[in-house]
Coordinates of C-alpha atoms and ligand atoms in Angstrom, one line a residue:
M1 CA -26.4 19.7 10.0
L2 CA -23.1 19.1 11.8
F3 CA -23.6 19.3 15.6
D4 CA -26.9 17.2 15.5
H5 CA -25.6 14.8 12.9
K6 CA -26.2 11.2 14.1
S7 CA -22.5 10.3 13.7
F8 CA -21.2 13.5 15.4
D9 CA -19.5 12.5 18.6
A10 CA -18.0 15.7 20.1
H11 CA -15.4 15.7 17.3
E12 CA -12.7 18.2 18.1
T13 CA -12.3 19.7 14.6
V14 CA -14.0 19.2 11.2
V15 CA -12.4 20.9 8.2
F16 CA -14.0 21.3 4.8
A17 CA -11.2 21.6 2.2
D18 CA -12.1 23.1 -1.1
D19 CA -9.6 23.8 -3.9
E20 CA -11.1 24.9 -7.1
A21 CA -8.0 24.7 -9.2
S22 CA -7.4 21.0 -8.6
G23 CA -11.0 20.0 -8.0
L24 CA -10.3 18.9 -4.4
R25 CA -13.4 18.6 -2.2
A26 CA -12.5 16.9 1.0
I27 CA -13.5 16.6 4.7
I28 CA -10.9 16.1 7.4
A29 CA -12.2 15.1 10.8
L30 CA -10.2 15.1 14.0
H31 CA -12.2 13.1 16.5
S32 CA -9.8 13.3 19.4
T33 CA -6.2 14.3 20.1
A34 CA -6.4 13.3 23.8
L35 CA -3.7 10.6 23.3
G36 CA -1.6 12.4 20.7
P37 CA -1.9 13.9 17.3
A38 CA -4.8 12.4 15.3
A39 CA -3.8 9.8 12.8
G40 CA -5.9 8.0 10.2
G41 CA -5.9 7.4 6.4
C42 CA -7.4 9.3 3.5
R43 CA -10.2 7.7 1.5
L44 CA -11.1 8.6 -2.1
W45 CA -14.7 7.5 -2.9
H46 CA -17.7 8.4 -5.0
Y47 CA -20.2 9.5 -2.4
N48 CA -23.9 10.0 -3.3
S49 CA -24.0 13.2 -1.4
D50 CA -22.0 15.6 0.8
L51 CA -23.9 14.2 3.8
A52 CA -22.9 10.6 3.0
A53 CA -19.2 11.8 2.9
L54 CA -19.7 13.6 6.2
D55 CA -21.2 10.5 7.8
D56 CA -18.3 8.4 6.6
V57 CA -15.6 10.7 7.9
L58 CA -17.3 11.2 11.3
R59 CA -17.6 7.4 11.8
L60 CA -14.2 6.5 10.5
S61 CA -12.4 9.2 12.5
R62 CA -14.1 8.1 15.8
G63 CA -13.1 4.5 14.9
M64 CA -9.5 5.7 14.6
T65 CA -9.5 7.1 18.0
Y66 CA -10.7 3.8 19.4
K67 CA -8.3 1.8 17.2
N68 CA -5.2 3.8 18.2
A69 CA -6.2 3.7 21.9
M70 CA -6.7 -0.1 21.8
A71 CA -3.4 -0.6 20.0
G72 CA -1.6 1.3 22.7
L73 CA -0.4 4.0 20.3
P74 CA 0.2 7.6 21.5
L75 CA -2.0 8.9 18.8
G76 CA -5.5 10.3 18.5
G77 CA -8.1 9.6 15.8
G78 CA -8.7 11.4 12.5
K79 CA -9.6 10.6 8.9
T80 CA -9.9 12.3 5.5
V81 CA -12.5 11.6 2.8
I82 CA -12.1 13.0 -0.6
M83 CA -15.3 13.2 -2.7
A84 CA -14.1 11.8 -6.0
P85 CA -14.8 14.2 -8.9
E86 CA -16.3 12.8 -12.1
Q87 CA -12.9 13.0 -13.6
I88 CA -9.6 13.7 -11.9
R89 CA -7.8 16.2 -14.1
D90 CA -4.4 16.1 -12.3
R91 CA -4.2 13.5 -9.5
R92 CA -0.9 14.9 -8.2
A93 CA -2.3 18.4 -8.0
L94 CA -5.4 17.1 -6.1
F95 CA -3.3 15.4 -3.5
A96 CA -0.9 18.3 -3.2
A97 CA -3.9 20.5 -2.4
L98 CA -4.9 18.0 0.3
G99 CA -1.3 18.3 1.6
R100 CA -1.7 22.1 1.9
A101 CA -5.0 21.6 3.9
I102 CA -3.3 19.1 6.2
D103 CA -0.3 21.4 6.7
R104 CA -2.6 24.2 7.9
L105 CA -3.6 21.9 10.8
G106 CA -0.1 22.3 12.1
G107 CA 0.7 18.7 12.9
S108 CA -2.5 17.9 14.9
Y109 CA -3.4 15.4 12.1
W110 CA -1.3 12.9 10.1
T111 CA -2.6 11.1 7.1
A112 CA -1.8 7.9 5.2
E113 CA -3.4 5.6 2.6
D114 CA -6.9 4.2 2.8
V115 CA -9.4 2.8 0.2
G116 CA -8.8 4.2 -3.3
V117 CA -5.5 5.9 -2.3
G118 CA -1.9 4.7 -2.9
P119 CA 1.7 5.5 -2.0
A120 CA 2.1 7.7 -5.1
D121 CA -0.8 9.9 -3.8
M122 CA 0.9 10.1 -0.4
A123 CA 4.1 11.2 -2.2
A124 CA 2.1 14.0 -3.7
V125 CA 0.7 15.0 -0.3
A126 CA 4.3 15.1 1.0
T127 CA 5.2 17.8 -1.5
A128 CA 3.1 20.2 0.7
T129 CA 3.3 18.8 4.2
R130 CA 5.5 16.6 6.4
F131 CA 2.4 15.3 8.3
V132 CA 2.0 12.3 6.0
A133 CA 3.0 8.6 6.4
G134 CA 2.6 5.4 4.3
L135 CA 5.5 6.6 2.1
E136 CA 7.7 4.3 0.1
K137 CA 10.8 6.4 0.4
G138 CA 12.5 7.9 3.4
R139 CA 14.4 6.8 6.5
H140 CA 11.3 5.6 8.4
A141 CA 9.1 4.9 5.3
S142 CA 6.6 2.1 6.2
G143 CA 5.2 1.3 2.7
D144 CA 2.1 -0.8 2.2
P145 CA 0.5 -1.6 5.6
S146 CA -1.7 -4.4 4.2
P147 CA 0.6 -7.4 5.1
V148 CA 0.8 -6.1 8.7
T149 CA -2.9 -5.6 8.8
A150 CA -3.4 -9.2 7.6
K151 CA -1.0 -10.5 10.2
G152 CA -2.9 -8.7 13.0
V153 CA -6.2 -10.1 11.9
F154 CA -4.8 -13.6 11.6
T155 CA -3.2 -13.5 15.0
C156 CA -6.5 -12.4 16.6
L157 CA -8.5 -15.0 14.6
M158 CA -6.2 -17.8 15.8
A159 CA -6.6 -16.6 19.4
G160 CA -10.4 -16.6 19.0
A161 CA -10.5 -20.0 17.2
H162 CA -8.3 -21.5 19.9
R163 CA -10.8 -20.4 22.5
I164 CA -13.8 -21.9 20.7
W165 CA -12.4 -25.0 19.1
G166 CA -9.1 -25.6 20.9
G167 CA -6.1 -26.7 18.8
R168 CA -3.4 -24.6 17.1
T169 CA -4.5 -25.0 13.5
L170 CA -7.6 -24.3 11.5
S171 CA -7.8 -27.9 10.2
G172 CA -11.4 -29.0 9.8
L173 CA -12.8 -25.4 9.9
T174 CA -14.5 -23.6 7.0
V175 CA -13.4 -20.0 6.8
A176 CA -15.2 -17.6 4.4
V177 CA -13.3 -14.6 3.2
Q178 CA -15.3 -11.7 1.7
G179 CA -13.0 -9.4 -0.3
L180 CA -9.8 -10.6 -1.8
G181 CA -8.0 -7.3 -2.0
R182 CA -4.7 -6.3 -0.5
V183 CA -5.6 -7.5 3.0
G184 CA -7.9 -10.4 2.1
W185 CA -5.3 -11.9 -0.2
H186 CA -2.5 -11.9 2.4
L187 CA -5.0 -13.3 4.9
C188 CA -6.0 -16.2 2.6
Q189 CA -2.3 -17.2 2.4
A190 CA -2.1 -17.4 6.2
L191 CA -5.4 -19.2 6.6
H192 CA -4.6 -21.7 3.9
A193 CA -1.2 -22.4 5.5
A194 CA -3.0 -22.9 8.9
G195 CA -5.1 -25.7 7.3
A196 CA -8.5 -23.9 6.8
D197 CA -11.0 -24.9 4.2
L198 CA -11.5 -21.6 2.4
L199 CA -14.6 -20.1 0.8
V200 CA -13.7 -17.0 -1.2
S201 CA -15.8 -14.2 -2.6
D202 CA -15.1 -11.0 -4.5
I203 CA -17.1 -8.8 -6.9
D204 CA -14.1 -9.1 -9.1
A205 CA -14.8 -12.7 -10.4
R206 CA -11.3 -13.0 -11.9
R207 CA -9.7 -12.4 -8.5
A208 CA -12.0 -15.0 -6.9
Q209 CA -10.9 -17.5 -9.5
L210 CA -7.3 -16.7 -8.9
A211 CA -7.7 -17.2 -5.1
A212 CA -9.6 -20.5 -5.8
R213 CA -6.6 -21.8 -7.7
E214 CA -3.9 -20.4 -5.3
F215 CA -5.5 -21.5 -2.1
N216 CA -7.5 -24.6 -3.1
A217 CA -10.6 -22.6 -2.2
T218 CA -14.3 -22.7 -3.2
V219 CA -15.7 -19.6 -4.9
V220 CA -19.0 -18.2 -3.6
A221 CA -21.0 -15.5 -5.4
P222 CA -20.9 -12.2 -3.5
E223 CA -24.6 -12.2 -2.8
K224 CA -24.4 -15.7 -1.3
I225 CA -21.3 -15.5 1.0
L226 CA -23.2 -14.4 4.1
T227 CA -25.5 -17.4 4.0
A228 CA -23.0 -20.0 3.1
R229 CA -22.1 -22.9 5.5
M230 CA -19.0 -21.8 7.5
D231 CA -17.4 -21.7 10.9
I232 CA -15.6 -18.3 10.6
F233 CA -16.6 -15.2 8.7
V234 CA -13.8 -12.9 7.6
P235 CA -15.1 -9.6 6.2
C236 CA -12.4 -7.9 4.2
A237 CA -14.4 -5.8 1.7
L238 CA -16.3 -2.7 2.9
G239 CA -18.1 -1.8 6.2
G240 CA -21.7 -2.3 7.3
V241 CA -22.0 -6.0 6.3
L242 CA -23.2 -7.0 9.7
T243 CA -26.8 -5.9 10.0
R244 CA -29.6 -7.1 12.3
E245 CA -30.9 -9.1 9.3
S246 CA -27.6 -10.5 8.0
V247 CA -26.3 -11.8 11.3
G248 CA -29.5 -13.7 11.8
A249 CA -28.8 -15.7 8.7
L250 CA -25.1 -16.0 9.3
D251 CA -24.0 -19.6 10.0
A252 CA -20.5 -18.6 11.4
R253 CA -19.7 -19.1 15.1
M254 CA -17.0 -16.4 14.9
I255 CA -16.5 -13.2 13.0
C256 CA -13.0 -11.7 12.5
G257 CA -12.0 -9.5 9.6
A258 CA -10.2 -6.4 8.4
A259 CA -13.1 -4.2 7.2
N260 CA -13.7 -1.1 9.2
N261 CA -17.1 -0.4 10.7
Q262 CA -18.4 -3.9 10.2
L263 CA -21.4 -3.4 12.5
A264 CA -24.2 -1.4 10.8
D265 CA -25.2 -0.1 14.3
E266 CA -24.5 -0.8 18.0
A267 CA -27.5 -3.1 18.4
V268 CA -25.9 -5.6 16.0
G269 CA -23.1 -6.3 18.4
A270 CA -25.6 -7.2 21.1
K271 CA -27.6 -9.4 18.7
I272 CA -24.5 -11.3 17.6
A273 CA -23.8 -12.1 21.3
R274 CA -27.4 -13.2 21.9
L275 CA -27.1 -15.6 18.9
G276 CA -24.1 -17.2 20.7
K277 CA -21.6 -16.0 18.1
L278 CA -18.2 -14.4 18.9
Y279 CA -17.4 -11.1 17.2
L280 CA -13.8 -9.8 17.4
P281 CA -14.1 -6.0 17.2
D282 CA -12.8 -4.7 13.9
Y283 CA -10.8 -1.8 15.2
I284 CA -8.8 -4.1 17.4
V285 CA -8.0 -6.9 15.0
N286 CA -7.3 -4.6 12.0
A287 CA -4.9 -2.2 13.8
G288 CA -1.8 -3.8 12.2
G289 CA -1.9 -1.2 9.4
I290 CA -2.0 1.8 11.7
I291 CA 0.8 0.2 13.9
N292 CA 2.9 0.0 10.7
V293 CA 2.0 3.7 9.8
A294 CA 2.7 4.7 13.4
S295 CA 6.2 3.4 13.2
E296 CA 6.8 6.0 10.5
I297 CA 5.0 8.9 12.3
L298 CA 6.8 8.2 15.6
Q299 CA 10.1 7.4 13.8
I300 CA 10.6 4.1 15.6
E301 CA 14.1 2.6 15.2
D302 CA 13.5 -0.7 17.1
P303 CA 12.8 -3.4 14.4
A304 CA 10.8 -5.5 17.0
W305 CA 8.4 -2.7 17.8
I306 CA 5.8 -3.5 15.1
E307 CA 6.0 -7.2 15.8
D308 CA 5.4 -6.7 19.5
K309 CA 2.5 -4.3 19.0
V310 CA 0.8 -6.6 16.5
S311 CA 1.2 -9.6 18.9
A312 CA -0.3 -7.6 21.7
L313 CA -3.5 -7.2 19.7
A314 CA -4.3 -10.9 20.4
V315 CA -3.7 -10.2 24.1
T316 CA -6.2 -7.3 24.0
I317 CA -8.7 -9.5 22.2
E318 CA -8.4 -12.1 24.9
E319 CA -9.0 -9.4 27.6
V320 CA -12.1 -8.2 25.7
I321 CA -13.5 -11.7 25.4
E322 CA -12.9 -12.4 29.1
E323 CA -14.4 -9.1 30.2
A324 CA -17.5 -9.7 28.0
A325 CA -18.0 -13.1 29.5
K326 CA -17.6 -11.7 33.0
R327 CA -19.9 -8.7 32.5
S328 CA -22.4 -10.6 30.3
R329 CA -22.0 -7.9 27.6
D330 CA -21.2 -8.1 24.0
T331 CA -17.6 -7.8 22.8
A332 CA -18.2 -4.6 20.8
A333 CA -19.6 -2.8 23.8
V334 CA -16.8 -4.0 26.1
A335 CA -14.2 -2.9 23.6
D336 CA -15.8 0.6 23.3
S337 CA -15.9 1.0 27.1
I338 CA -12.2 0.0 27.5
A339 CA -11.2 2.3 24.7
Q340 CA -13.2 5.2 26.2
A341 CA -11.5 4.6 29.6
R342 CA -8.1 4.7 27.9
I343 CA -8.9 7.9 26.1
A344 CA -10.2 9.5 29.3
G345 CA -6.9 8.4 31.0
D346 CA -8.7 6.1 33.5
C347 CA -6.0 3.5 34.0
R348 CA -8.0 1.5 36.4
L349 CA -10.6 0.6 33.8
A350 CA -8.3 0.7 30.9
A351 CA -5.8 -1.9 32.3
Ligands
LIG1 P1 -8.8 -3.4 -1.3 O1 -9.6 -2.3 -2.0 O2 -7.5 -3.8 -1.7 O3 -9.7 -4.7 -1.4 C1 -11.1 -4.8 -1.2 C2 -11.6 -6.0 -2.0 O4 -13.0 -6.2 -1.7 C3 -11.5 -5.7 -3.6 O5 -10.9 -6.9 -4.2 C4 -13.0 -5.6 -4.0 O6 -13.2 -6.0 -5.3 C5 -13.7 -6.4 -2.9 N1 -15.1 -6.2 -2.7 C6 -15.7 -5.0 -2.6 N2 -17.0 -5.1 -2.4 C7 -17.2 -6.5 -2.3 C8 -18.4 -7.3 -2.0 N3 -19.6 -6.8 -1.8 N4 -18.2 -8.6 -1.9 C9 -17.0 -9.2 -2.1 N5 -15.9 -8.5 -2.4 C10 -16.0 -7.1 -2.5 O7 -8.9 -3.0 0.3 P2 -7.9 -3.6 1.4 O8 -6.8 -2.6 1.6 O9 -7.7 -5.0 1.2 O10 -8.9 -3.4 2.7 C11 -10.0 -4.2 2.9 C12 -10.8 -3.7 4.1 O11 -10.0 -3.6 5.3 C13 -11.3 -2.2 3.9 O12 -12.6 -2.1 4.5 C14 -10.3 -1.4 4.6 O13 -10.9 -0.1 5.1 C15 -9.9 -2.3 5.8 N6 -8.6 -2.0 6.3 C16 -7.5 -2.1 5.5 C17 -6.2 -1.8 6.0 C18 -5.0 -2.0 5.1 O14 -3.9 -2.0 5.7 N7 -5.1 -2.1 3.8 C19 -6.0 -1.4 7.4 C20 -7.3 -1.5 8.2 C21 -8.5 -1.7 7.6

């Protein structure tokens, strides 16, 4: 069930944490600690089955290894998923139990927030372990990573847009943002300020209306956003939106967004390239959040460190685009091979 699972990729450690008293059922996956202790957030989600949760944590933890390597962080990749119980009796107790499970890993894994989990939950984890970041209090506390994530996505998007259309603004371009949550909202602010014509979509209709007013945007129904007329598609909801079918119908010339695991499978990256569209790999453009979290884990004192690392994401994106053109390969495959070289310590390829 585990070693021949389709998403198993020689993960170093997979821990199943079960705590009857609090109702915690979680899986912690450490994909790689080659570059440093594994780091990656904790997701609380209603999974249809244990296998669906396992698949998610295996894919997400591998993504974190690649993300941290491409962001130039001395951290490996890991992730936690909590299978949300029908009813959470005591949320603090649930996250304290998770903290105990993380503490048993002795510092080989650091956690932080992800979908469905907030700073108060991390504070509860911190009652049982010090291997937790994304806290609101403390000397190196980094708080909500979303604005930094949005900044990284925006910086990379501008680099990609400049390459395709020239110019330093988004004036005259239609940009469709799917998901107007913490990252999507910040991103809309930057895109609007850069002169983009915005299409916005969220399953929460009220949020979409708010965005329409705030950013002079046009609301598109969730089921219609992928087929709308647009120049740039910005996925900021959940993963898996780019499938072999959906990219065929997608009008956008470029795709750049915050959602993790946007490509349903590897073949989609190749198809996007064949269609003449530019895909900016998710784990590079959305690394702002983990850079913010890393400043807390690594106890960085230099105030310019985060800014420099986030700006460097656009440089990495440029390198990936160049390399993809040179090798006639798709950007997702090129990003993977550069990340693998960095993890293997092959500086020649990783440069
Ligand atoms: P969030 O939970 O604050 O926002 C997600 C938004 O997407 C919500 O408003 C939700 O209603 C909407 N949504 C869900 N399904 C949708 C659909 N089918 N169509 C349209 N809207 C839909 O999440 P957040 O923090 O903004 O993250 C967005 C994505 O970026 C997630 O995939 C997350 O894993 C990823 N990410 C977030 C980081 C962060 O710093 N928050 C860091 C790196 C990645």
